[in-house]
Short mmCIF file of C-alpha atoms in Angstrom, two decimals:
data_model
loop_
_atom_site.label_atom_id
_atom_site.label_comp_id
_atom_site.label_asym_id
_atom_site.label_seq_id
_atom_site.Cartn_x
_atom_site.Cartn_y
_atom_site.Cartn_z
CA MET Q 1 -8.78 11.09 11.96
CA ARG Q 2 -8.99 13.53 8.30
CA ILE Q 3 -10.97 12.13 6.31
CA ILE Q 4 -11.59 14.01 2.60
CA LYS Q 5 -14.97 12.83 -0.16
CA THR Q 6 -14.10 13.24 -3.24
CA LYS Q 7 -16.46 13.37 -6.56
CA SER Q 8 -13.79 10.76 -9.17
CA TYR Q 9 -10.84 8.32 -8.42
CA GLU Q 10 -9.16 11.22 -10.39
CA GLU Q 11 -10.03 13.81 -7.72
CA MET Q 12 -9.06 11.73 -4.99
CA SER Q 13 -5.86 10.76 -6.89
CA LYS Q 14 -4.86 14.15 -7.17
CA LYS Q 15 -5.32 15.34 -3.62
CA ALA Q 16 -2.87 12.07 -2.64
CA ALA Q 17 -0.16 12.75 -4.99
CA ASN Q 18 -0.51 16.24 -3.26
CA ILE Q 19 -0.33 15.44 -0.26
CA ILE Q 20 2.66 12.85 -0.95
CA ALA Q 21 4.62 15.22 -2.69
CA SER Q 22 4.53 17.92 0.07
CA VAL Q 23 6.07 15.29 2.45
CA VAL Q 24 8.80 14.61 -0.74
CA THR Q 25 9.24 18.67 -1.10
CA LEU Q 26 9.46 19.76 2.33
CA LYS Q 27 11.57 16.73 3.37
CA PRO Q 28 13.43 15.14 0.56
CA ASP Q 29 15.73 12.92 2.01
CA CYS Q 30 11.84 11.34 3.72
CA MET Q 31 11.29 7.20 4.04
CA LEU Q 32 7.86 6.25 1.40
CA GLY Q 33 5.63 3.48 2.38
CA LEU Q 34 4.61 2.63 -0.37
CA ALA Q 35 1.65 0.59 -1.91
CA THR Q 36 0.32 -1.60 -4.89
CA GLY Q 37 -2.56 -2.59 -6.42
CA SER Q 38 -5.67 -0.93 -8.44
CA SER Q 39 -5.89 1.81 -5.84
CA PRO Q 40 -2.59 4.09 -5.71
CA ILE Q 41 -1.83 3.83 -9.78
CA GLY Q 42 -3.60 6.87 -10.41
CA THR Q 43 -2.20 9.33 -7.45
CA TYR Q 44 0.89 6.74 -8.66
CA ASP Q 45 0.70 8.77 -12.49
CA GLU Q 46 0.05 12.29 -11.37
CA LEU Q 47 3.67 11.73 -8.76
CA VAL Q 48 5.88 10.86 -12.68
CA LYS Q 49 3.04 14.06 -13.55
CA LYS Q 50 4.44 16.52 -11.40
CA TYR Q 51 8.31 15.27 -11.49
CA GLU Q 52 8.06 15.10 -15.34
CA ALA Q 53 6.90 19.70 -14.74
CA GLY Q 54 10.34 19.99 -12.62
CA ASP Q 55 8.30 20.16 -9.69
CA LEU Q 56 8.98 17.33 -7.68
CA ASP Q 57 12.41 15.39 -7.38
CA PHE Q 58 13.47 11.39 -5.75
CA SER Q 59 17.04 11.53 -5.91
CA GLU Q 60 17.13 11.22 -1.79
CA VAL Q 61 13.09 9.60 -1.09
CA THR Q 62 13.80 5.68 0.41
CA THR Q 63 11.02 3.63 0.14
CA VAL Q 64 10.29 0.25 1.51
CA ASN Q 65 7.09 -0.95 0.68
CA LEU Q 66 3.87 -2.69 2.15
CA ASP Q 67 4.23 -6.58 0.22
CA GLU Q 68 4.77 -8.83 -2.16
CA TYR Q 69 3.84 -12.06 -3.13
CA LYS Q 70 5.67 -15.01 -2.26
CA GLY Q 71 6.64 -16.90 -4.98
CA LEU Q 72 6.77 -14.23 -7.26
CA PRO Q 73 10.75 -14.01 -8.92
CA LYS Q 74 10.83 -10.00 -9.83
CA GLU Q 75 10.55 -10.02 -13.10
CA ASN Q 76 7.56 -10.73 -13.03
CA GLU Q 77 4.45 -8.78 -14.94
CA GLN Q 78 2.04 -9.73 -10.92
CA SER Q 79 5.46 -9.33 -9.32
CA TYR Q 80 4.59 -6.12 -6.93
CA TYR Q 81 8.41 -5.56 -7.39
CA TYR Q 82 7.16 -4.81 -11.18
CA PHE Q 83 4.63 -3.13 -10.57
CA MET Q 84 6.58 -0.45 -8.67
CA HIS Q 85 9.13 -0.34 -11.41
CA GLU Q 86 6.04 -0.12 -14.95
CA TYR Q 87 3.94 2.96 -12.54
CA LEU Q 88 6.82 5.08 -10.75
CA PHE Q 89 10.32 3.86 -10.19
CA ASP Q 90 11.38 3.23 -13.98
CA LYS Q 91 9.82 6.97 -14.73
CA VAL Q 92 10.78 8.91 -11.73
CA ASN Q 93 14.80 9.95 -10.18
CA ILE Q 94 14.87 7.84 -7.50
CA ASN Q 95 17.81 5.85 -6.29
CA PRO Q 96 17.07 2.16 -7.30
CA GLU Q 97 19.40 1.46 -4.11
CA LYS Q 98 17.18 3.01 -1.58
CA THR Q 99 14.31 1.20 -3.27
CA TYR Q 100 13.50 -1.58 -0.69
CA LEU Q 101 10.57 -4.97 -1.45
CA PRO Q 102 10.11 -8.25 0.15
CA ASP Q 103 12.24 -11.14 -1.20
CA GLY Q 104 9.31 -13.31 -2.45
CA THR Q 105 11.55 -15.80 -4.32
CA ASN Q 106 12.90 -16.51 -0.70
CA LEU Q 107 10.47 -19.46 0.46
CA ASN Q 108 11.91 -19.36 3.97
CA SER Q 109 8.95 -17.66 5.76
CA GLU Q 110 10.39 -17.21 9.25
CA GLU Q 111 14.30 -15.98 7.46
CA GLU Q 112 12.26 -13.87 4.79
CA ALA Q 113 9.96 -12.36 7.17
CA ALA Q 114 13.12 -11.48 9.78
CA ARG Q 115 15.08 -10.19 7.58
CA TYR Q 116 12.56 -7.28 5.91
CA GLU Q 117 11.05 -6.52 9.31
CA ALA Q 118 14.73 -5.58 10.48
CA LEU Q 119 15.54 -4.23 7.59
CA VAL Q 120 12.85 -1.61 7.51
CA GLN Q 121 13.39 -0.95 11.44
CA SER Q 122 16.70 -0.09 10.25
CA LEU Q 123 16.25 2.16 7.91
CA GLY Q 124 14.94 4.75 10.28
CA THR Q 125 11.26 5.93 10.49
CA VAL Q 126 8.56 5.71 7.87
CA ASP Q 127 7.62 9.62 7.17
CA LEU Q 128 4.48 8.92 5.26
CA GLN Q 129 2.99 5.66 4.06
CA LEU Q 130 0.25 5.14 1.46
CA LEU Q 131 -2.13 3.07 2.14
CA GLY Q 132 -4.83 1.25 -0.14
CA LEU Q 133 -7.97 -0.79 1.66
CA GLY Q 134 -9.33 -4.39 0.41
CA ARG Q 135 -13.27 -5.25 0.42
CA ASN Q 136 -12.35 -7.77 3.10
CA GLY Q 137 -10.77 -4.32 5.61
CA HIS Q 138 -7.18 -6.00 4.59
CA ILE Q 139 -4.66 -3.17 5.07
CA GLY Q 140 -1.11 -4.16 3.20
CA PHE Q 141 -1.72 -8.11 3.14
CA ASN Q 142 -3.30 -7.99 6.55
CA GLU Q 143 -6.27 -10.47 6.16
CA PRO Q 144 -9.45 -10.67 8.81
CA GLY Q 145 -8.31 -12.22 11.72
CA ASP Q 146 -7.82 -13.04 15.77
CA HIS Q 147 -4.77 -10.56 16.84
CA PHE Q 148 -3.06 -7.57 15.17
CA GLU Q 149 0.72 -8.53 13.23
CA ASP Q 150 2.99 -6.55 14.56
CA GLY Q 151 5.92 -6.42 12.71
CA THR Q 152 6.33 -8.54 8.55
CA HIS Q 153 4.85 -11.87 8.03
CA CYS Q 154 3.94 -14.57 5.99
CA VAL Q 155 -0.30 -14.71 5.46
CA ASP Q 156 -2.24 -16.71 3.80
CA LEU Q 157 -4.96 -15.33 1.41
CA LYS Q 158 -7.90 -15.45 1.78
CA GLU Q 159 -10.29 -16.64 -0.96
CA SER Q 160 -11.77 -12.65 -1.63
CA THR Q 161 -8.54 -11.35 -1.63
CA ILE Q 162 -7.66 -14.62 -4.40
CA GLU Q 163 -10.88 -13.47 -6.29
CA ALA Q 164 -10.29 -9.68 -5.77
CA ASN Q 165 -6.95 -10.08 -6.85
CA LYS Q 166 -7.70 -12.53 -10.40
CA ARG Q 167 -8.35 -10.63 -12.78
CA PHE Q 168 -4.67 -10.05 -12.29
CA PHE Q 169 -4.22 -13.33 -13.57
CA GLU Q 170 -5.31 -15.38 -16.41
CA SER Q 171 -6.74 -17.62 -13.62
CA ALA Q 172 -7.01 -18.07 -9.90
CA ASP Q 173 -5.51 -20.79 -9.66
CA ASP Q 174 -2.42 -19.12 -11.34
CA VAL Q 175 -2.89 -16.67 -7.85
CA PRO Q 176 -0.37 -16.58 -5.64
CA LYS Q 177 -1.71 -18.57 -1.49
CA GLN Q 178 0.71 -16.66 0.16
CA ALA Q 179 2.31 -12.96 0.03
CA TYR Q 180 5.49 -11.15 2.63
CA SER Q 181 3.27 -7.62 4.44
CA MET Q 182 4.72 -5.78 7.01
CA GLY Q 183 2.47 -5.73 10.24
CA ILE Q 184 -0.01 -4.09 11.57
CA GLY Q 185 3.12 -2.94 14.36
CA THR Q 186 5.12 -1.84 11.39
CA ILE Q 187 2.37 0.19 9.49
CA MET Q 188 1.27 1.35 12.59
CA ARG Q 189 4.42 3.13 13.34
CA SER Q 190 4.69 5.59 10.44
CA LYS Q 191 4.49 9.21 11.39
CA LYS Q 192 1.26 9.64 8.88
CA ILE Q 193 -0.50 7.54 6.96
CA LEU Q 194 -2.18 7.82 3.79
CA LEU Q 195 -5.32 6.01 2.12
CA VAL Q 196 -7.08 6.26 -0.66
CA VAL Q 197 -9.82 4.50 -1.58
CA SER Q 198 -12.60 3.91 -4.39
CA GLY Q 199 -14.99 2.04 -5.72
CA GLU Q 200 -18.41 0.80 -4.54
CA GLU Q 201 -16.85 -2.71 -4.09
CA LYS Q 202 -15.11 -0.95 -1.09
CA ALA Q 203 -18.28 1.04 0.39
CA GLN Q 204 -18.88 -1.57 3.14
CA ALA Q 205 -14.32 -1.90 4.10
CA LEU Q 206 -14.87 1.23 4.63
CA LYS Q 207 -17.28 2.15 7.02
CA ASP Q 208 -16.48 -0.75 9.28
CA SER Q 209 -13.03 0.43 9.61
CA ILE Q 210 -14.28 4.49 10.52
CA TYR Q 211 -18.01 3.56 11.72
CA GLY Q 212 -17.18 -0.74 13.49
CA PRO Q 213 -15.78 -1.85 16.45
CA VAL Q 214 -11.58 -1.96 16.09
CA THR Q 215 -11.28 -5.51 15.74
CA PRO Q 216 -8.49 -7.31 13.59
CA GLU Q 217 -12.02 -8.61 11.72
CA VAL Q 218 -11.50 -5.79 10.16
CA PRO Q 219 -7.03 -5.06 10.36
CA GLY Q 220 -8.29 -1.38 8.80
CA SER Q 221 -10.62 -0.25 11.97
CA ILE Q 222 -6.59 0.03 13.79
CA LEU Q 223 -6.15 3.23 12.49
CA ARG Q 224 -8.34 5.11 14.00
CA PHE Q 225 -5.79 4.69 17.17
CA HIS Q 226 -2.92 6.55 15.03
CA PRO Q 227 -2.91 10.12 15.54
CA ASP Q 228 -2.02 11.64 11.75
CA VAL Q 229 -4.62 8.93 9.59
CA THR Q 230 -5.60 11.06 6.28
CA ILE Q 231 -8.67 8.83 4.41
CA ILE Q 232 -9.37 10.61 0.35
CA ALA Q 233 -12.46 8.52 -0.46
CA ASP Q 234 -14.41 9.00 -3.77
CA GLU Q 235 -17.94 9.23 -3.31
CA ALA Q 236 -18.54 5.37 -4.17
CA ALA Q 237 -16.84 4.24 -1.31
CA MET Q 238 -18.94 7.02 0.37
CA SER Q 239 -21.35 5.90 -0.19
CA LEU Q 240 -22.49 3.82 2.74
CA ILE Q 241 -21.27 6.81 5.04
CA LYS Q 242 -23.46 9.65 6.15
#
């Protein structure tokens, strides 16, 4: 596990974008696993800048997203489909037919989880998986629990996750209570994992993920078993780590 400490969110985002850009440059037809939420927005902004400068070509890239809210249509501004198009897909030359997310409008949880897992597996191995870290240590929407989920599944979101995400909605009542998420097993099968963490509110989760016991109660702790993980975190997120 490689840990990079940065002074700011902006520096974190630039370093993360450089790592992703190197993967795309060395393997133009790579498969990227993508994350949503506030943590990777700066990374996507930096990737767009590289594309606009003529330094990056996404035309052969395939992407698979970690998760999607169950019940939200694609055109909903809080859906992760909308998020990805707003911050990355519509700003670069990626082929939309090669971008994949769980279908939040499929309310049959078992059917959608099985469909998306089979799809991801059929596409091959993810070359680089980008992750954020939840305040409770979740990765993707794999919430703290009594076991690590292997494949894509439907998650009942914890109150702490709903509370953290309500800032994106008019009220907490509007936050979906379930989501589809890649499982821990799916994430861990990626060749390379890049975790970006920013903010003092993530400090305890980051410390527990790096130095606490490996436990499904802190889903991020499983990353210590992956052979190629890079963590980029700003000073605030690293504030509890000496």
